[in-house]
Coordinates of C-alpha atoms (C1' of nucleotides) in Angstrom, one line a residue:
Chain A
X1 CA 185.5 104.1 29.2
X2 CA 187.3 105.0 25.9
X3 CA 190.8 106.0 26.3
X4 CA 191.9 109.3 26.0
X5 CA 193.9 110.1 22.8
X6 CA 195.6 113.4 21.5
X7 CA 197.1 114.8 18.5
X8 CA 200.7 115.6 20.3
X9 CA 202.4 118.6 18.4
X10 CA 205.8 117.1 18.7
X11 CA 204.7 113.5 17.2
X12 CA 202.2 115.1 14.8
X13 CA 200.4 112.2 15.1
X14 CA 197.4 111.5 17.0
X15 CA 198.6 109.0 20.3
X16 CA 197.0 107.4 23.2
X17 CA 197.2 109.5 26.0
X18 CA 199.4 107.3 29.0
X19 CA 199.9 109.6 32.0
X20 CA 203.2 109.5 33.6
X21 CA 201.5 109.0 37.3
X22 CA 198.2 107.8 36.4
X23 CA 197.7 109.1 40.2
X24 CA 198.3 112.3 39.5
X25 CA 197.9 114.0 35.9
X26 CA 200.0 117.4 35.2
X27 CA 200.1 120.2 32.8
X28 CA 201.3 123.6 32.1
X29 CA 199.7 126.2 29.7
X30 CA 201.4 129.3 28.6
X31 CA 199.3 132.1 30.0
X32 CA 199.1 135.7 29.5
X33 CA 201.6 138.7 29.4
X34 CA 199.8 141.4 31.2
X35 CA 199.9 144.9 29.4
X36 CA 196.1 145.0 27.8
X37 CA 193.2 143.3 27.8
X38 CA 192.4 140.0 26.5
X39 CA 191.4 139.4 23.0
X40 CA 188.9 136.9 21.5
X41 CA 192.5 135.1 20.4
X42 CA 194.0 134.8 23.7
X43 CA 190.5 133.4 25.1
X44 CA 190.7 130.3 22.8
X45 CA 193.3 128.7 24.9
X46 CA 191.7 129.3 28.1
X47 CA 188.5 127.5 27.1
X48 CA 190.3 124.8 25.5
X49 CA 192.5 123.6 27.9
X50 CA 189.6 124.9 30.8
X51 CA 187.5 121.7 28.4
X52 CA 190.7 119.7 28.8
X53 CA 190.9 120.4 32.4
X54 CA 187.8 119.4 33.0
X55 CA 187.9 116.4 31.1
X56 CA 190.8 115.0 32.6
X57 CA 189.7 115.3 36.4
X58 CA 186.8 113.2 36.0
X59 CA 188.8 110.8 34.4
X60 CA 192.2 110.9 37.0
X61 CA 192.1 111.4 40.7
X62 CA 194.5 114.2 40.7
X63 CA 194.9 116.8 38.1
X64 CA 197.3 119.9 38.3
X65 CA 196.8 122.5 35.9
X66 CA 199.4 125.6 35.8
X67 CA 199.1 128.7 34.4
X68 CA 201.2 131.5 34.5
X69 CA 201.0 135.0 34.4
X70 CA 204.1 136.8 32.5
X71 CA 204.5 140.1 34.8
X72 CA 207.7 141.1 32.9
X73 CA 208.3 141.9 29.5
X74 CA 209.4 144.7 27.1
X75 CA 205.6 144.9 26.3
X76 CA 204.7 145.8 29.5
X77 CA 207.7 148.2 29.9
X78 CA 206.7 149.7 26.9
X79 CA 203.1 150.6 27.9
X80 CA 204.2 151.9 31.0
X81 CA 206.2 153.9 29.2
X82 CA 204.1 155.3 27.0
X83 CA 201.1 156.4 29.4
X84 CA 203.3 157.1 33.0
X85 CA 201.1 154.3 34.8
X86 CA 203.7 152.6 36.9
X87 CA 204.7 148.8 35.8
X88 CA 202.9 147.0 39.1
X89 CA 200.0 149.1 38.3
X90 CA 199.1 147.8 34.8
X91 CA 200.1 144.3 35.3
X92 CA 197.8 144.1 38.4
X93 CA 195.0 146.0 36.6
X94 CA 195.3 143.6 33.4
X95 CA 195.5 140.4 35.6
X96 CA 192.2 141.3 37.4
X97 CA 190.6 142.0 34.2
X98 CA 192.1 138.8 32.9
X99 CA 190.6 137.3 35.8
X100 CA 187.5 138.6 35.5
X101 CA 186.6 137.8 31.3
X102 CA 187.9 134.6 31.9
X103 CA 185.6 133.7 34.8
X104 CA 183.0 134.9 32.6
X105 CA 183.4 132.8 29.7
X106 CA 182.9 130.1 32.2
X107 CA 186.9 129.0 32.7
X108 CA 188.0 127.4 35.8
X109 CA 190.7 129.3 37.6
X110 CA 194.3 126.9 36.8
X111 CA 195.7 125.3 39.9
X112 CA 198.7 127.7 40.3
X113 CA 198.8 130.5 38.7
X114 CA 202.6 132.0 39.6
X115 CA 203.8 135.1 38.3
X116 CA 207.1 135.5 36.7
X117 CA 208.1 138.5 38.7
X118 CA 207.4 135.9 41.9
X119 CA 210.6 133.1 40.0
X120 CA 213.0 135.0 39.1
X121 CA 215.7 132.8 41.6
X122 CA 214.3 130.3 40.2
X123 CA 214.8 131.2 36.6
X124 CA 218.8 132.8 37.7
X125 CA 219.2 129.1 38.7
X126 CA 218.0 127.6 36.1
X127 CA 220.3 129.8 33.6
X128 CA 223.4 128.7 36.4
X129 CA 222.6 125.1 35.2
X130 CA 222.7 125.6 31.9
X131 CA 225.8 127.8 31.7
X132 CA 227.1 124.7 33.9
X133 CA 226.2 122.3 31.7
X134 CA 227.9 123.8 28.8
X135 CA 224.2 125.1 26.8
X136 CA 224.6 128.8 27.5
X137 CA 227.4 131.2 27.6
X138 CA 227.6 135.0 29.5
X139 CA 228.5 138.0 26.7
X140 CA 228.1 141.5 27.5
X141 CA 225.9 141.3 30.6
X142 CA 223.5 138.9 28.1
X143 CA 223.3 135.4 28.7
X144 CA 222.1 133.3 25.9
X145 CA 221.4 130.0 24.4
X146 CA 223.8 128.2 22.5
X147 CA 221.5 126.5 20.0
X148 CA 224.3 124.3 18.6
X149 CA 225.2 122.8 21.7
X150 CA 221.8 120.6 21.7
X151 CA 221.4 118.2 19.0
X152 CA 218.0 117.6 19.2
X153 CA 216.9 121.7 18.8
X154 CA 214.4 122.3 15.9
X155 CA 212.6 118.2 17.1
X156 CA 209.2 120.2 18.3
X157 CA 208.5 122.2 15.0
X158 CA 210.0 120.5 13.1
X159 CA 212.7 122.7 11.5
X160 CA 216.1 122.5 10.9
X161 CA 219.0 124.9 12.1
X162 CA 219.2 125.1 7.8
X163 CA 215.9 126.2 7.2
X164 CA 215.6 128.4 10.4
X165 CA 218.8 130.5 8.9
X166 CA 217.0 130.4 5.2
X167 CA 214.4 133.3 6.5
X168 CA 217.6 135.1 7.4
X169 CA 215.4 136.9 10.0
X170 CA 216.9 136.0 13.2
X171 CA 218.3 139.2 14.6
X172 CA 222.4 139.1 14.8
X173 CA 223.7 141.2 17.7
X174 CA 227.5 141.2 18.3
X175 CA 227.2 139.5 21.5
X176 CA 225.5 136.5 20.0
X177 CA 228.0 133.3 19.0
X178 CA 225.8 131.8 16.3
X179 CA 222.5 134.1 15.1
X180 CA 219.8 131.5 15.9
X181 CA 221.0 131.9 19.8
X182 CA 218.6 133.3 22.1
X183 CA 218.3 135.2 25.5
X184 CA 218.0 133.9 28.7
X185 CA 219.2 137.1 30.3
X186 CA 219.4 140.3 29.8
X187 CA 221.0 143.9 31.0
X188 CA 218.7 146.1 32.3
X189 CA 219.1 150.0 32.6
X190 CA 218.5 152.2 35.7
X191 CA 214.5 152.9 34.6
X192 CA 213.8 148.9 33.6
X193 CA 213.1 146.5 36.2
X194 CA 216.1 144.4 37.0
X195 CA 216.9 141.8 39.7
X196 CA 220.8 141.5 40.7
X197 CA 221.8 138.1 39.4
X198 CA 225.5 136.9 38.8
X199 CA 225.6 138.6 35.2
X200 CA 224.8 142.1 37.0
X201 CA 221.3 143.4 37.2
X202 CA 219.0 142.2 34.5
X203 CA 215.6 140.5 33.6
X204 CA 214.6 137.7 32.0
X205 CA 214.4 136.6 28.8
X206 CA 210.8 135.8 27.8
X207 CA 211.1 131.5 27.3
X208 CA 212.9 131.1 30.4
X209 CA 210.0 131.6 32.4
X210 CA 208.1 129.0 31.6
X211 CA 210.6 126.7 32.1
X212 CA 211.3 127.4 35.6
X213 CA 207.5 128.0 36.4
X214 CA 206.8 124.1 35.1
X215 CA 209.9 123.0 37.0
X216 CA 208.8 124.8 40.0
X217 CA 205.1 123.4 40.3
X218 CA 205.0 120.3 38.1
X219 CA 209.4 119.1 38.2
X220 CA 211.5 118.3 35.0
X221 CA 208.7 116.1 33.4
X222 CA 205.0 116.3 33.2
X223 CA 202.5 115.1 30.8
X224 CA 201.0 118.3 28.7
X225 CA 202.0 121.4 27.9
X226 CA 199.9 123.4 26.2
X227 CA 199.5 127.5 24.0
X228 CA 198.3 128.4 21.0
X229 CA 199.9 127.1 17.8
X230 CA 201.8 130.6 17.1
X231 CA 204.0 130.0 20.2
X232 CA 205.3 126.2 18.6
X233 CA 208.2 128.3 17.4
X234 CA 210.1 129.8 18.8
X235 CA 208.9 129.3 22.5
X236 CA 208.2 126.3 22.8
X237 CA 211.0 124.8 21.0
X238 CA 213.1 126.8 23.4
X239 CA 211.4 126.1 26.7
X240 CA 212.4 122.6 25.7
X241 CA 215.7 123.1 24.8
X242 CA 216.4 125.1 28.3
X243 CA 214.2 122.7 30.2
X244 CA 216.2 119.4 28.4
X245 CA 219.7 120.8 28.5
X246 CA 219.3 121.6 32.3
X247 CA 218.2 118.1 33.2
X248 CA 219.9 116.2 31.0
X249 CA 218.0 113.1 30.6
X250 CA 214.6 114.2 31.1
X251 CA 212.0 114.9 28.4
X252 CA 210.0 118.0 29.6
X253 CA 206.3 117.5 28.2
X254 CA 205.1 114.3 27.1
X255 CA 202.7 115.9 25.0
X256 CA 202.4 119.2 23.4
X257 CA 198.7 120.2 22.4
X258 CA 198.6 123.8 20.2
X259 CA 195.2 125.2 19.5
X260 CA 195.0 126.9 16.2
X261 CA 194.6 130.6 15.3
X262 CA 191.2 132.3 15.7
X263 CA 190.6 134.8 12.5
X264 CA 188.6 137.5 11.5
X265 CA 188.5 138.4 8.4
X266 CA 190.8 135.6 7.2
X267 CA 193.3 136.9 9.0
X268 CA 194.9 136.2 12.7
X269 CA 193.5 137.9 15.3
X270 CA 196.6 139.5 16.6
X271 CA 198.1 142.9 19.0
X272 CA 200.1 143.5 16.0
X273 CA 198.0 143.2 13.3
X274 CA 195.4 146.2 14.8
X275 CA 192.8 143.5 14.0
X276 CA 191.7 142.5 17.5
X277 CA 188.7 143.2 19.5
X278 CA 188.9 142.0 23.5
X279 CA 186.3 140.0 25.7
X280 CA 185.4 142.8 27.1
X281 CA 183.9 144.1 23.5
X282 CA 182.0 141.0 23.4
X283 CA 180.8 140.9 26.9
X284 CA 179.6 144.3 27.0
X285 CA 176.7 142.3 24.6
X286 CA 175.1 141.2 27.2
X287 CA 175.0 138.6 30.2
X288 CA 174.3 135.9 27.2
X289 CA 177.7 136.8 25.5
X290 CA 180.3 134.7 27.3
X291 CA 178.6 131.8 27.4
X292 CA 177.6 132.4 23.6
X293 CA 181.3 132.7 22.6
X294 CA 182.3 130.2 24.8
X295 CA 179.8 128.0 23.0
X296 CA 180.9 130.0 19.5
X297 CA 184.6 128.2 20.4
X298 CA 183.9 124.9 20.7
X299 CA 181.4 124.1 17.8
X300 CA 184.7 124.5 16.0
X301 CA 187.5 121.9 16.9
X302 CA 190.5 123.1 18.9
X303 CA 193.6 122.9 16.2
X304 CA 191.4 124.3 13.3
X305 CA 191.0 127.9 12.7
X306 CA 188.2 129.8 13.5
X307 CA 186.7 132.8 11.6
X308 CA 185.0 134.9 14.3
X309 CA 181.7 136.6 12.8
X310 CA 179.2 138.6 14.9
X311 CA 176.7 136.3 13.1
X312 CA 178.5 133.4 14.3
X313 CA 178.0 134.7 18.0
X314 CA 173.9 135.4 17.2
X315 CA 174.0 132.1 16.1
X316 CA 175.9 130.6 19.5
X317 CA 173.0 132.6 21.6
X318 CA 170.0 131.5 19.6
X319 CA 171.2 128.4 20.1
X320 CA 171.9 128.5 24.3
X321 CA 168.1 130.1 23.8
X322 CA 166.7 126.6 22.8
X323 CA 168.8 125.2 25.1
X324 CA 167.6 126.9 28.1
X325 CA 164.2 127.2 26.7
X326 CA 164.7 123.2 27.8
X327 CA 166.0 123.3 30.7
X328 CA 163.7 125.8 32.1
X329 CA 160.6 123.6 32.1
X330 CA 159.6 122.1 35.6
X331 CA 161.1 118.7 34.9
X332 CA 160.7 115.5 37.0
X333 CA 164.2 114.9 38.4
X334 CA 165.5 111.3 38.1
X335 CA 166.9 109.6 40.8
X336 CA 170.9 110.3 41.3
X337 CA 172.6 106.9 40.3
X338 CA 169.7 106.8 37.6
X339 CA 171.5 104.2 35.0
X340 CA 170.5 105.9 31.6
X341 CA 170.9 109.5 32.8
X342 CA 174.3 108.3 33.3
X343 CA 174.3 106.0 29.9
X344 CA 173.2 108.8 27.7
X345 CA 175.6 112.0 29.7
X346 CA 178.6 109.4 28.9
X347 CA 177.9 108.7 25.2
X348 CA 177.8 112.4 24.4
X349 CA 181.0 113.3 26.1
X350 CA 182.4 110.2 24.4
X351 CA 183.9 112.5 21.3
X352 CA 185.9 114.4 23.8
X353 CA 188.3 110.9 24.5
X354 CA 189.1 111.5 20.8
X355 CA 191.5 114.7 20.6
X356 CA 188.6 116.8 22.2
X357 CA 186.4 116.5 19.4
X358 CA 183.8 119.1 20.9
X359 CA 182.1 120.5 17.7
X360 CA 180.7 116.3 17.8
X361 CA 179.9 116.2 21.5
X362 CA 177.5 119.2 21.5
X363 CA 176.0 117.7 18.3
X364 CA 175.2 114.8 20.7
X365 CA 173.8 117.3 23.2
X366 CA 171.4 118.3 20.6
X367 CA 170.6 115.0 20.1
X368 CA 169.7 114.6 24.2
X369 CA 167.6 117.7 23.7
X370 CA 165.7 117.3 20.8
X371 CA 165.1 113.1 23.2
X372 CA 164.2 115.3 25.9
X373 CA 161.8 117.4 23.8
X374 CA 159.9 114.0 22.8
X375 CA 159.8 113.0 26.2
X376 CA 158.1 115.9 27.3
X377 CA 156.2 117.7 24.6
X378 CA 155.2 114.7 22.2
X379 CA 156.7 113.6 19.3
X380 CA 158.8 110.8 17.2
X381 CA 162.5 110.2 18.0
X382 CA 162.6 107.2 15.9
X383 CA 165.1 108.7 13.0
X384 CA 167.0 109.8 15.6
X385 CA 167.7 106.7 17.2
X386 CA 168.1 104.8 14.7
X387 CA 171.0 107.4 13.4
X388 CA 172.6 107.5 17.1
X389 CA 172.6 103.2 16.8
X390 CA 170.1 103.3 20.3
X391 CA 167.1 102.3 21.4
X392 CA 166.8 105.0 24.7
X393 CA 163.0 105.5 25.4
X394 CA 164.0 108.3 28.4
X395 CA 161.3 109.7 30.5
X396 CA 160.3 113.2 31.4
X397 CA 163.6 114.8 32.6
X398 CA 166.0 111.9 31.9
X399 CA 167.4 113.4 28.9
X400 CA 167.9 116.4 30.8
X401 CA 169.7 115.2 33.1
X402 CA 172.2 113.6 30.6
X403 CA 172.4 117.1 29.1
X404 CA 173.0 118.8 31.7
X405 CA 175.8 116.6 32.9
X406 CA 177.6 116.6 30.1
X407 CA 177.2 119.9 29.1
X408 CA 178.4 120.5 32.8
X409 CA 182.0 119.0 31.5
X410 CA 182.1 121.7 28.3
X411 CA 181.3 124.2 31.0
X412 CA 177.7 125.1 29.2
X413 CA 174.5 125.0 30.3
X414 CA 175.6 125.9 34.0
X415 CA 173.3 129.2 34.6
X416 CA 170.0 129.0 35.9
X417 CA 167.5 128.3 33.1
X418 CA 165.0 131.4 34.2
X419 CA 168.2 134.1 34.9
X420 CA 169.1 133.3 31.3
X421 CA 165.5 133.6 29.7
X422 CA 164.2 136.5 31.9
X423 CA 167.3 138.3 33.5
X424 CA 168.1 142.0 33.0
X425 CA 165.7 144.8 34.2
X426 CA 163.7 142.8 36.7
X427 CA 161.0 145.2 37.9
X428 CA 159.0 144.8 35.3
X429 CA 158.5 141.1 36.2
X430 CA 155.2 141.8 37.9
X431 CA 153.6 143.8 34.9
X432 CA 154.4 141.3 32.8
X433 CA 152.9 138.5 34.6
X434 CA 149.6 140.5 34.9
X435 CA 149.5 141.2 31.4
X436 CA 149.6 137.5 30.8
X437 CA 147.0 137.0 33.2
X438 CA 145.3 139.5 31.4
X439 CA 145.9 137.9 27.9
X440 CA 144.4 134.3 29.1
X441 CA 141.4 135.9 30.6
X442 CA 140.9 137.1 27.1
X443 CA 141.7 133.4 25.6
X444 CA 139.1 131.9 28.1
X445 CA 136.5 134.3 26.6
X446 CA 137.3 133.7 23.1
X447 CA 138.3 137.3 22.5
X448 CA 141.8 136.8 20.2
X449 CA 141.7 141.0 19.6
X450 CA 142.4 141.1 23.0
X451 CA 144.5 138.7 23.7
X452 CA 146.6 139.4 20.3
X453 CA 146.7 142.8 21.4
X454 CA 148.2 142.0 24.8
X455 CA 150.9 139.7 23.4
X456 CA 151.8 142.5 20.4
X457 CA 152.4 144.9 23.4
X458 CA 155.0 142.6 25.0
X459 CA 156.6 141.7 22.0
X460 CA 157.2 145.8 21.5
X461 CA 159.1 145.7 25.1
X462 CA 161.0 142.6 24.0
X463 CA 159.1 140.1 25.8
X464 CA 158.3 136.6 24.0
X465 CA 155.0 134.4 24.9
X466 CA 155.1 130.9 24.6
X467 CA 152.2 128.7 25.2
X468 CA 153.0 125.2 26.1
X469 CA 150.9 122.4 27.2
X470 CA 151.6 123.8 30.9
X471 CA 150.7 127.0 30.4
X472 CA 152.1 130.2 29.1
X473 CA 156.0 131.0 29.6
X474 CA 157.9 133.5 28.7
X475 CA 161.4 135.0 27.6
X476 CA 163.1 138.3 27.1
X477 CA 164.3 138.8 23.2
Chain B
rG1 C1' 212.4 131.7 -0.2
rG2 C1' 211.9 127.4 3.6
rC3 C1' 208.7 124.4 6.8
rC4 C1' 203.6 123.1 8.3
rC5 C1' 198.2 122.9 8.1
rG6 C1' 193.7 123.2 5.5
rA7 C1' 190.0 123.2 1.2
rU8 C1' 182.8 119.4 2.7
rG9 C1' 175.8 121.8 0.7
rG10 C1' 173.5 129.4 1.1
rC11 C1' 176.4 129.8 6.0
rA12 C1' 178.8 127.0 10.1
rG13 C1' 180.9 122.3 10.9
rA14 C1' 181.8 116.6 12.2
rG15 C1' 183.0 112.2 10.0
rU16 C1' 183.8 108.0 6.9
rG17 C1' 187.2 103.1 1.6
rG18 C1' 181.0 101.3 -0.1
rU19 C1' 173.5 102.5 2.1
rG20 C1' 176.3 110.7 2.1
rA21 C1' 176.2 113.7 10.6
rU22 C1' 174.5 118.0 13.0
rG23 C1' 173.2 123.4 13.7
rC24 C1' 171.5 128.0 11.4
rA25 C1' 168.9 129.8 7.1
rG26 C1' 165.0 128.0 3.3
rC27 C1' 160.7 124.9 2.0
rG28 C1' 156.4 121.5 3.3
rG29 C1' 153.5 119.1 7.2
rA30 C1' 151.6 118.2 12.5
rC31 C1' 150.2 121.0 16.7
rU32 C1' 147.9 126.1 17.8
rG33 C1' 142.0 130.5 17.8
rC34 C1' 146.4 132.7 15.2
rA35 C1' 151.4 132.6 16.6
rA36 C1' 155.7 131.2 19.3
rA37 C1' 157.9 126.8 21.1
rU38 C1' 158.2 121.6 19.8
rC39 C1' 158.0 117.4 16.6
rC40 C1' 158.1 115.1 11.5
rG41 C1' 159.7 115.5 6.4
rC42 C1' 162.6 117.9 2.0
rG43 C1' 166.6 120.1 -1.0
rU44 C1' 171.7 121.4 -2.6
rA45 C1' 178.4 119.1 -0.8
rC46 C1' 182.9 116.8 -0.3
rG47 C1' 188.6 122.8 -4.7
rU48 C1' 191.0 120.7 -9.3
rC49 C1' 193.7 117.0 -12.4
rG50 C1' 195.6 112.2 -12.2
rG51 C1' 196.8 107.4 -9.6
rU52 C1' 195.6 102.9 -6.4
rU53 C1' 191.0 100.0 -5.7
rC54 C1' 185.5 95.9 -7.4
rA55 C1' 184.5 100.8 -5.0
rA56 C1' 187.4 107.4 -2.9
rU57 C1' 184.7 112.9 -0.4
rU58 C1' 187.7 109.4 2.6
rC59 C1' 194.4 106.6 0.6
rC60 C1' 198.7 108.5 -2.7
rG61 C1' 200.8 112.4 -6.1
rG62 C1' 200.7 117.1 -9.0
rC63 C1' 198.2 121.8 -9.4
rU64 C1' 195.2 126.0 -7.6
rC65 C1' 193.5 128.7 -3.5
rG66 C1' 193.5 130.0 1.7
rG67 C1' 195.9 130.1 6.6
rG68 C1' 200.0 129.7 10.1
rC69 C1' 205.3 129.8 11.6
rC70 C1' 210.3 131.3 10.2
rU71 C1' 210.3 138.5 14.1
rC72 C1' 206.6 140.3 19.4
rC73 C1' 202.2 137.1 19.2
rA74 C1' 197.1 132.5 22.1

RNA sequence: GGCCCGAUGGCAGAGUGGUGAUGCAGCGGACUGCAAAUCCGCGUACGUCGGUUCAAUUCCGGCUCGGGCCUCCA
């Protein structure tokens, strides 16, 4: 099997991935803070590292994927705030939702999935450390990060402690020793929620968390962390400076994989640009639309941007259509240890070893369909082969097989063939079926008015003939 | 202003130092009573100016344009 390789963030060079316990494979991916519902932005991570995920457990007998939910934050405070809805109320209500668009876009749920609200000792003791250790300093009921006192700060994205102070837009505050300093604490009032901690009551600063959520689950080195490219800096530059300075000879992540910004208009989808539209927008489409976005994501590959188009989402389901069209055929089904199922399913999740290249890998997927097509309806695949280097002759439902399987690994492909084609209003299943009786009585006796007729009138209630060698199918529009 | 990334045919989007993926749309053919589905075939591309090379879309540099980060942000 090829060896995995990535493009690690911190390197910026692509490197062969080397697990620190090949026994037992570990990562961390920033997750959501819960005040509103997700956005086609925030999805893109989910179903990337969900691919990853998914990748790397059929690869290494143990995988641990965390995932956290941030429960506290000024965003939150503010929303609650602004409507009267009590904090534990809109983060539980936006987690469940989270929950729920996520699940249907096809994502796995993580591992662990710890909340930040559920680690705040551990995040008070991880500040204790660091004050300790001489990295962070108590001022005014804030404690914060003393940037200078870690050589190595600005390594991840790349930046000097120069060029950070050229923007001039780190904020100075009186309590703060040097301005590029950040907070790992701060003072809360009577109406913000506060924890007592040894700097008087307080919460969080936002990077913190993650650093004692990964040191909780995975300890003070695991192999991938992962978040959209927009968190590089600052976030992740100080989750590893925190992380580092409190366990002073460790190295945090191993690799950091950032998945670029998804657009629309040209512009980053973001809460504070206005420009967003949620899941939920998308999902209220249809049953096709999380697969179809899902699908939408990863024709494009994972650190490029993405300009999201409605078209571009037609596109995705026309697409799953011929798919499915496939897969709902009554196909022979080869045996399970059938050696070119398996042959063909691994050469077209081969692209994945190499930095998740999934825009080739469903290519390849066509490729299975269009052999599976041959096999079953007639036709030539000899271009094809020759283009693909093989010399596969796959029976009836071989191909399919393959595509299933690997599609199985994108997380595509996995509803049933007939609930995709036909689902939605399903009492009119047994009118239709009589009208297409109907229509081949009329075929049999030559009369083509009729049977045109019939057809037009399905067509007006969004139903779709097809007439195959096995007889007459059908689809919903 | 600083740092980083990108620029491929009508659209989307891989990849490669030399015989130019793939999908959608378009065109032609096979099949079909006619369609649909399916199969086969066809066309247009590598932002720009230089450099390296026998050979560059692919490597290097300048320029132009676009995006991201530097502040909450997937």
């Amino acid at each position: 099997m090829t060896e995995l390789a990535f493009h690690n963030s911190a390197t910026r060079r692509r490197e062969i991935f080397a697990p620190l316990d090949p026994q037992h494979v570990r990562l961390y991916v920033c997750g959501p803070t819960v005040y509103d519902l997700a956005h086609l932005g925030n999805a893109r991570p989910v179903v990337v590292f969900d691919v990853l995920t998914r990748l790397l457990r059929r690869r290494y007998p143990r995988v641990t994927y965390v995932r956290n939910i941030t429960d506290v934050d000024d965003k939150i405070n503010a929303r609650a705030q602004e409507s009267g809805e009590p904090i534990s109320a809109i983060t539980a209500r936006t987690t469940a939702d989270f929950h729920r668009d996520m699940a249907s876009l096809g994502c796995l749920p993580p591992d662990e999935e710890p909340r930040a609200t559920d680690n705040i000792d551990r995040m008070v003791a991880l500040i204790e450390r660091l004050i300790a250790n001489g990295h962070a300093y108590a001022a005014e009921g804030h404690v914060l990060f003393s940037v200078s006192s870690y050589l190595g700060y600005g390594a991840l994205s790349g930046r000097s402690t120069e060029e950070m102070l050229a923007g001039a837009r780190v904020e100075v505050a009186p309590y703060k020793r040097e301005p590029g300093d950040f907070v790992l604490w701060k003072p809360s009032t009577d109406g913000l929620p506060g924890w007592d901690s040894p700097w008087g009551r307080g919460r969080p600063g936002w990077h913190i968390e993650c650093s004692a959520m990964s040191w909780r689950y995975l300890g003070t080195e695991f192999d991938i962390h992962g978040g959209g490219h927009d968190l590089l800096f600052p976030h992740h530059e100080n989750e590893l400076a925190q992380s580092v300075c409190a366990f002073p000879g460790s190295r945090f992540a191993k690799y950091w994989l950032h998945n670029g910004m998804l657009l629309v208009d040209g512009e980053k989808m973001s809460k504070s640009l206005g420009n967003f539209r949620t899941v939920r927008d998308i999902l209220e489409r249809g049953a096709w639309a999380g697969e179809a976005f899902r699908l939408l994501l990863l024709k494009t590959h994972y650190r490029a941007a993405l300009d999201y188009t409605v078209e571009r989402l037609d596109e995705a389901r026309a697409e799953l259509d011929d798919f499915y069209a496939l897969l709902a055929r009554d196909l022979p089904a080869p045996e399970e240890d059938d050696a070119l199922v398996a042959e063909m399913a691994e050469w077209a999740l081969e692209p994945l070893a190499d930095d998740l290249n999934t825009p080739l890998a469903i290519t390849r997927l066509r490729d299975l369909r269009t052999l599976e097509n041959v096999a079953t309806v007639g036709g030539s695949a000899t271009n094809l082969l020759s283009r693909i280097g093989r010399t596969w002759q796959p029976g009836s439902g071989q191909a399919a097989a393959a595509l299933r399987a690997a599609a199985g690994v994108l997380g595509l492909l996995g509803t049933d063939p007939q609930a995709w084609r036909q689902g939605g209003a399903a009492d009119d299943t047994a009118a239709i079926e009589a009208a297409i009786a109907a229509r081949l009585a009329a075929r049999r006796a030559k009369d083509w008015a009729e049977a045109d007729r019939i057809r037009a009138a399905l067509a007006a209630q969004g139903v779709v003939l097809e007439d195959g060698p096995g007889g007459t199918t059908w689809r919903r529009a």
